[in-house]
mmCIF file of C-alpha atoms in Angstrom:
data_model
loop_
_atom_site.group_PDB
_atom_site.id
_atom_site.type_symbol
_atom_site.label_atom_id
_atom_site.label_comp_id
_atom_site.label_asym_id
_atom_site.label_seq_id
_atom_site.Cartn_x
_atom_site.Cartn_y
_atom_site.Cartn_z
ATOM 1 C CA MET A 1 -0.002 0.093 -0.124
ATOM 2 C CA THR A 2 1.457 3.353 -0.973
ATOM 3 C CA ARG A 3 1.074 6.341 1.088
ATOM 4 C CA ARG A 4 0.406 9.810 -0.292
ATOM 5 C CA LEU A 5 1.263 13.164 0.773
ATOM 6 C CA PRO A 6 -1.585 15.141 1.955
ATOM 7 C CA PHE A 7 -2.307 17.622 -0.900
ATOM 8 C CA TRP A 8 -3.529 20.726 0.796
ATOM 9 C CA PRO A 9 -1.158 20.822 3.869
ATOM 10 C CA THR A 10 1.690 19.899 1.568
ATOM 11 C CA LEU A 11 0.606 22.787 -0.740
ATOM 12 C CA ILE A 12 0.512 25.366 1.874
ATOM 13 C CA VAL A 13 3.673 24.426 3.374
ATOM 14 C CA ALA A 14 5.199 24.607 -0.084
ATOM 15 C CA LEU A 15 3.928 28.117 -0.863
ATOM 16 C CA ALA A 16 5.147 29.236 2.546
ATOM 17 C CA VAL A 17 8.697 27.870 2.121
ATOM 18 C CA ALA A 18 9.032 29.286 -1.286
ATOM 19 C CA THR A 19 7.676 32.820 -0.198
ATOM 20 C CA MET A 20 10.373 32.770 2.862
ATOM 21 C CA ILE A 21 13.087 31.760 0.180
ATOM 22 C CA GLY A 22 11.927 34.707 -1.919
ATOM 23 C CA LEU A 23 11.987 37.133 0.851
ATOM 24 C CA GLY A 24 15.391 35.967 1.706
ATOM 25 C CA THR A 25 16.790 36.317 -1.561
ATOM 26 C CA TRP A 26 14.969 40.000 -1.856
ATOM 27 C CA GLN A 27 16.895 40.783 1.429
ATOM 28 C CA LEU A 28 20.354 39.611 -0.239
ATOM 29 C CA GLN A 29 19.615 41.824 -3.223
ATOM 30 C CA ARG A 30 18.727 44.636 -0.868
ATOM 31 C CA ALA A 31 21.919 44.379 0.943
ATOM 32 C CA LYS A 32 23.958 44.417 -2.116
ATOM 33 C CA TRP A 33 22.127 47.904 -3.369
ATOM 34 C CA LYS A 34 22.570 49.248 0.469
ATOM 35 C CA GLU A 35 26.300 48.411 0.385
ATOM 36 C CA GLY A 36 26.513 50.336 -3.063
ATOM 37 C CA LEU A 37 24.317 53.316 -1.663
ATOM 38 C CA LEU A 38 26.681 53.391 1.507
ATOM 39 C CA ALA A 39 29.727 53.498 -0.845
ATOM 40 C CA ARG A 40 28.481 56.376 -2.606
ATOM 41 C CA TYR A 41 27.825 58.232 0.708
ATOM 42 C CA ALA A 42 30.964 57.635 1.604
ATOM 43 C CA VAL A 43 32.584 59.164 -1.520
ATOM 44 C CA ALA A 44 30.216 62.083 -1.472
ATOM 45 C CA ARG A 45 31.804 63.209 1.757
ATOM 46 C CA THR A 46 35.353 63.490 0.083
ATOM 47 C CA LEU A 47 33.707 65.607 -3.068
ATOM 48 C CA PRO A 48 34.330 69.251 -3.078
ATOM 49 C CA VAL A 49 31.901 71.867 -1.546
ATOM 50 C CA MET A 50 28.692 72.453 -3.863
ATOM 51 C CA ALA A 51 26.069 74.962 -3.600
ATOM 52 C CA PHE A 52 23.025 73.897 -1.851
ATOM 53 C CA PRO A 53 20.627 73.083 -4.687
ATOM 54 C CA ALA A 54 18.031 75.785 -5.814
ATOM 55 C CA VAL A 55 15.480 73.454 -7.238
ATOM 56 C CA PRO A 56 14.035 70.229 -6.077
ATOM 57 C CA VAL A 57 16.220 67.221 -6.514
ATOM 58 C CA GLU A 58 16.336 63.755 -5.526
ATOM 59 C CA PRO A 59 17.889 63.784 -2.174
ATOM 60 C CA GLU A 60 19.724 60.242 -2.637
ATOM 61 C CA THR A 61 21.807 62.095 -5.025
ATOM 62 C CA LEU A 62 23.228 64.824 -2.468
ATOM 63 C CA LEU A 63 23.320 63.200 1.055
ATOM 64 C CA PHE A 64 26.286 63.484 2.918
ATOM 65 C CA ARG A 65 27.869 66.185 0.601
ATOM 66 C CA ARG A 66 29.271 69.529 1.987
ATOM 67 C CA ALA A 67 27.496 72.364 0.500
ATOM 68 C CA THR A 68 26.982 75.887 1.303
ATOM 69 C CA GLY A 69 24.160 78.220 0.935
ATOM 70 C CA TYR A 70 22.879 81.712 1.804
ATOM 71 C CA CYS A 71 19.982 82.209 4.011
ATOM 72 C CA LEU A 72 18.776 85.820 3.210
ATOM 73 C CA GLN A 73 15.828 85.622 5.730
ATOM 74 C CA VAL A 74 14.527 83.186 8.339
ATOM 75 C CA THR A 75 11.066 82.395 7.465
ATOM 76 C CA GLY A 76 10.254 80.175 10.478
ATOM 77 C CA TRP A 77 11.688 77.778 13.009
ATOM 78 C CA SER A 78 11.391 74.234 14.198
ATOM 79 C CA ALA A 79 13.045 72.430 17.056
ATOM 80 C CA LYS A 80 13.640 68.676 16.438
ATOM 81 C CA ALA A 81 15.244 66.114 18.619
ATOM 82 C CA GLY A 82 18.748 65.827 18.207
ATOM 83 C CA ARG A 83 22.609 65.275 19.632
ATOM 84 C CA ASN A 84 25.462 67.707 19.813
ATOM 85 C CA MET A 85 28.942 66.667 19.122
ATOM 86 C CA ALA A 86 29.242 65.234 22.608
ATOM 87 C CA GLY A 87 26.176 62.923 21.875
ATOM 88 C CA GLU A 88 23.857 64.760 24.407
ATOM 89 C CA SER A 89 20.212 64.592 23.629
ATOM 90 C CA GLY A 90 18.654 68.286 23.201
ATOM 91 C CA TRP A 91 17.048 70.354 20.347
ATOM 92 C CA ARG A 92 18.262 70.948 16.794
ATOM 93 C CA HIS A 93 17.393 74.323 15.739
ATOM 94 C CA ILE A 94 16.261 74.231 12.051
ATOM 95 C CA ALA A 95 15.602 77.378 10.220
ATOM 96 C CA ALA A 96 13.358 77.582 7.214
ATOM 97 C CA CYS A 97 15.280 80.048 4.941
ATOM 98 C CA ARG A 98 14.247 82.145 1.789
ATOM 99 C CA THR A 99 17.199 81.732 -0.572
ATOM 100 C CA GLY A 100 16.047 84.636 -3.120
ATOM 101 C CA GLY A 101 14.106 85.046 -6.203
ATOM 102 C CA GLY A 102 11.103 83.229 -4.752
ATOM 103 C CA GLU A 103 12.082 80.240 -6.820
ATOM 104 C CA GLY A 104 12.626 76.642 -5.682
ATOM 105 C CA PRO A 105 12.308 75.393 -2.449
ATOM 106 C CA GLY A 106 14.349 77.526 -0.231
ATOM 107 C CA MET A 107 16.756 76.236 2.329
ATOM 108 C CA GLN A 108 16.347 74.182 5.848
ATOM 109 C CA ALA A 109 19.362 74.735 7.960
ATOM 110 C CA ASP A 110 20.322 73.108 11.139
ATOM 111 C CA MET A 111 21.731 75.951 12.547
ATOM 112 C CA GLY A 112 22.849 74.100 15.831
ATOM 113 C CA TRP A 113 21.858 72.333 19.103
ATOM 114 C CA SER A 114 20.905 73.325 22.626
ATOM 115 C CA ASN A 115 19.033 72.075 25.469
ATOM 116 C CA ASN A 116 16.289 74.644 25.243
ATOM 117 C CA PRO A 117 13.730 74.499 22.244
ATOM 118 C CA ALA A 118 13.211 78.386 22.156
ATOM 119 C CA ASN A 119 14.287 80.157 18.775
ATOM 120 C CA PRO A 120 17.655 81.205 18.437
ATOM 121 C CA ALA A 121 18.352 84.967 17.347
ATOM 122 C CA PHE A 122 19.943 83.914 14.012
ATOM 123 C CA LYS A 123 18.514 86.213 11.297
ATOM 124 C CA GLY A 124 20.356 84.687 7.793
ATOM 125 C CA GLY A 125 23.751 84.624 6.501
ATOM 126 C CA PRO A 126 25.953 81.923 4.715
ATOM 127 C CA VAL A 127 25.643 78.378 5.905
ATOM 128 C CA THR A 128 28.245 75.687 5.259
ATOM 129 C CA GLY A 129 27.563 72.155 6.341
ATOM 130 C CA ILE A 130 26.490 68.734 5.310
ATOM 131 C CA ILE A 131 23.363 67.771 3.607
ATOM 132 C CA THR A 132 20.904 65.392 5.075
ATOM 133 C CA GLU A 133 17.523 64.719 4.984
ATOM 134 C CA ASP A 134 14.447 64.693 7.307
ATOM 135 C CA ARG A 135 11.650 62.097 7.556
ATOM 136 C CA GLN A 136 9.683 63.525 4.577
ATOM 137 C CA LYS A 137 12.648 63.404 2.598
ATOM 138 C CA ASN A 138 13.160 67.260 2.749
ATOM 139 C CA LEU A 139 16.924 68.539 2.560
ATOM 140 C CA ILE A 140 18.457 69.943 5.557
ATOM 141 C CA LEU A 141 22.048 71.519 5.664
ATOM 142 C CA VAL A 142 23.574 70.697 8.999
ATOM 143 C CA ALA A 143 25.948 74.037 9.692
ATOM 144 C CA GLU A 144 29.432 73.449 10.414
ATOM 145 C CA SER A 145 29.550 76.463 12.393
ATOM 146 C CA PRO A 146 26.657 76.919 14.799
ATOM 147 C CA ALA A 147 24.455 80.105 15.015
ATOM 148 C CA ALA A 148 25.318 82.277 18.239
ATOM 149 C CA GLY A 149 24.289 80.717 21.528
ATOM 150 C CA LEU A 150 23.951 77.188 19.856
ATOM 151 C CA GLN A 151 26.407 74.284 19.932
ATOM 152 C CA ARG A 152 27.203 72.339 16.658
ATOM 153 C CA SER A 153 24.620 69.356 15.959
ATOM 154 C CA LEU A 154 26.109 65.997 15.521
ATOM 155 C CA PRO A 155 26.614 65.890 11.544
ATOM 156 C CA PRO A 156 25.254 63.137 9.800
ATOM 157 C CA ASP A 157 27.394 60.077 9.046
ATOM 158 C CA PRO A 158 26.820 57.370 6.599
ATOM 159 C CA LYS A 159 28.169 54.716 9.287
ATOM 160 C CA ASP A 160 24.965 55.271 11.248
ATOM 161 C CA ILE A 161 22.936 54.008 8.475
ATOM 162 C CA PRO A 162 22.135 50.278 9.425
ATOM 163 C CA ASN A 163 22.693 47.574 6.817
ATOM 164 C CA ASP A 164 20.771 44.532 8.143
ATOM 165 C CA HIS A 165 19.802 42.969 5.430
ATOM 166 C CA ARG A 166 21.827 39.989 5.396
ATOM 167 C CA MET A 167 20.680 39.202 8.825
ATOM 168 C CA TYR A 168 17.215 39.397 7.627
ATOM 169 C CA ALA A 169 18.011 36.941 4.569
ATOM 170 C CA VAL A 170 19.493 34.592 7.197
ATOM 171 C CA GLN A 171 16.291 34.595 9.124
ATOM 172 C CA TRP A 172 13.842 33.971 6.164
ATOM 173 C CA PHE A 173 15.886 31.151 5.289
ATOM 174 C CA SER A 174 16.035 29.911 8.721
ATOM 175 C CA PHE A 175 12.171 30.186 9.038
ATOM 176 C CA ALA A 176 12.065 28.284 5.733
ATOM 177 C CA ALA A 177 14.431 25.538 6.900
ATOM 178 C CA ILE A 178 12.415 25.218 10.345
ATOM 179 C CA ALA A 179 9.155 24.927 8.490
ATOM 180 C CA LEU A 180 10.263 22.158 6.462
ATOM 181 C CA VAL A 181 11.590 20.418 9.325
ATOM 182 C CA ILE A 182 8.418 20.951 11.268
ATOM 183 C CA TYR A 183 6.219 19.529 8.240
ATOM 184 C CA ALA A 184 8.816 16.496 7.989
ATOM 185 C CA VAL A 185 8.248 15.586 11.567
ATOM 186 C CA ALA A 186 4.438 16.031 11.423
ATOM 187 C CA LEU A 187 4.358 13.939 8.158
ATOM 188 C CA ARG A 188 6.388 11.143 9.814
ATOM 189 C CA LYS A 189 3.823 11.074 12.741
ATOM 190 C CA ARG A 190 0.908 10.974 10.429
ATOM 191 C CA LEU A 191 2.701 8.188 8.174
ATOM 192 C CA ARG A 192 3.322 5.880 11.343
ATOM 193 C CA ALA A 193 -0.047 6.362 12.664
#
């Protein structure tokens, strides 16, 4: 008498294992992409100082570049959580700047850090720093020289960007292997019965 594998449970496990292997493979592809991106960011730090862009651009092409811009007038302030060069928690003071001509997006400039969220006295002027972005993908120029009364904000560093994709791939492949082992044990018990 031949014993057949149960169709539906075998199909479900096969589909689940194929999905997990696919996700693991995708994470390996993401790891390779992230490594290239981080290498590009490391090179960006060594490039010459550029002018802060006057028109909207893809943030990925400018992150970690040194740039200079001119804040003609501060049109607003925001205080966001951040750290200073000593690693202390406090407030980053971000100036929304008018850059002239009424064209383009203007400029967001991180003018420094303090433990007080009150707006600094900075009214405008030249700003040189490193380009980063906020969660909405808006470019921010992190000033190398803070405004009066502020300390320098911790500048962005590509080393702070995690690349955990290989670890996620190992997890997905492990889940697939565990699912196969559990199913094999269940089948063995069923066939014995």
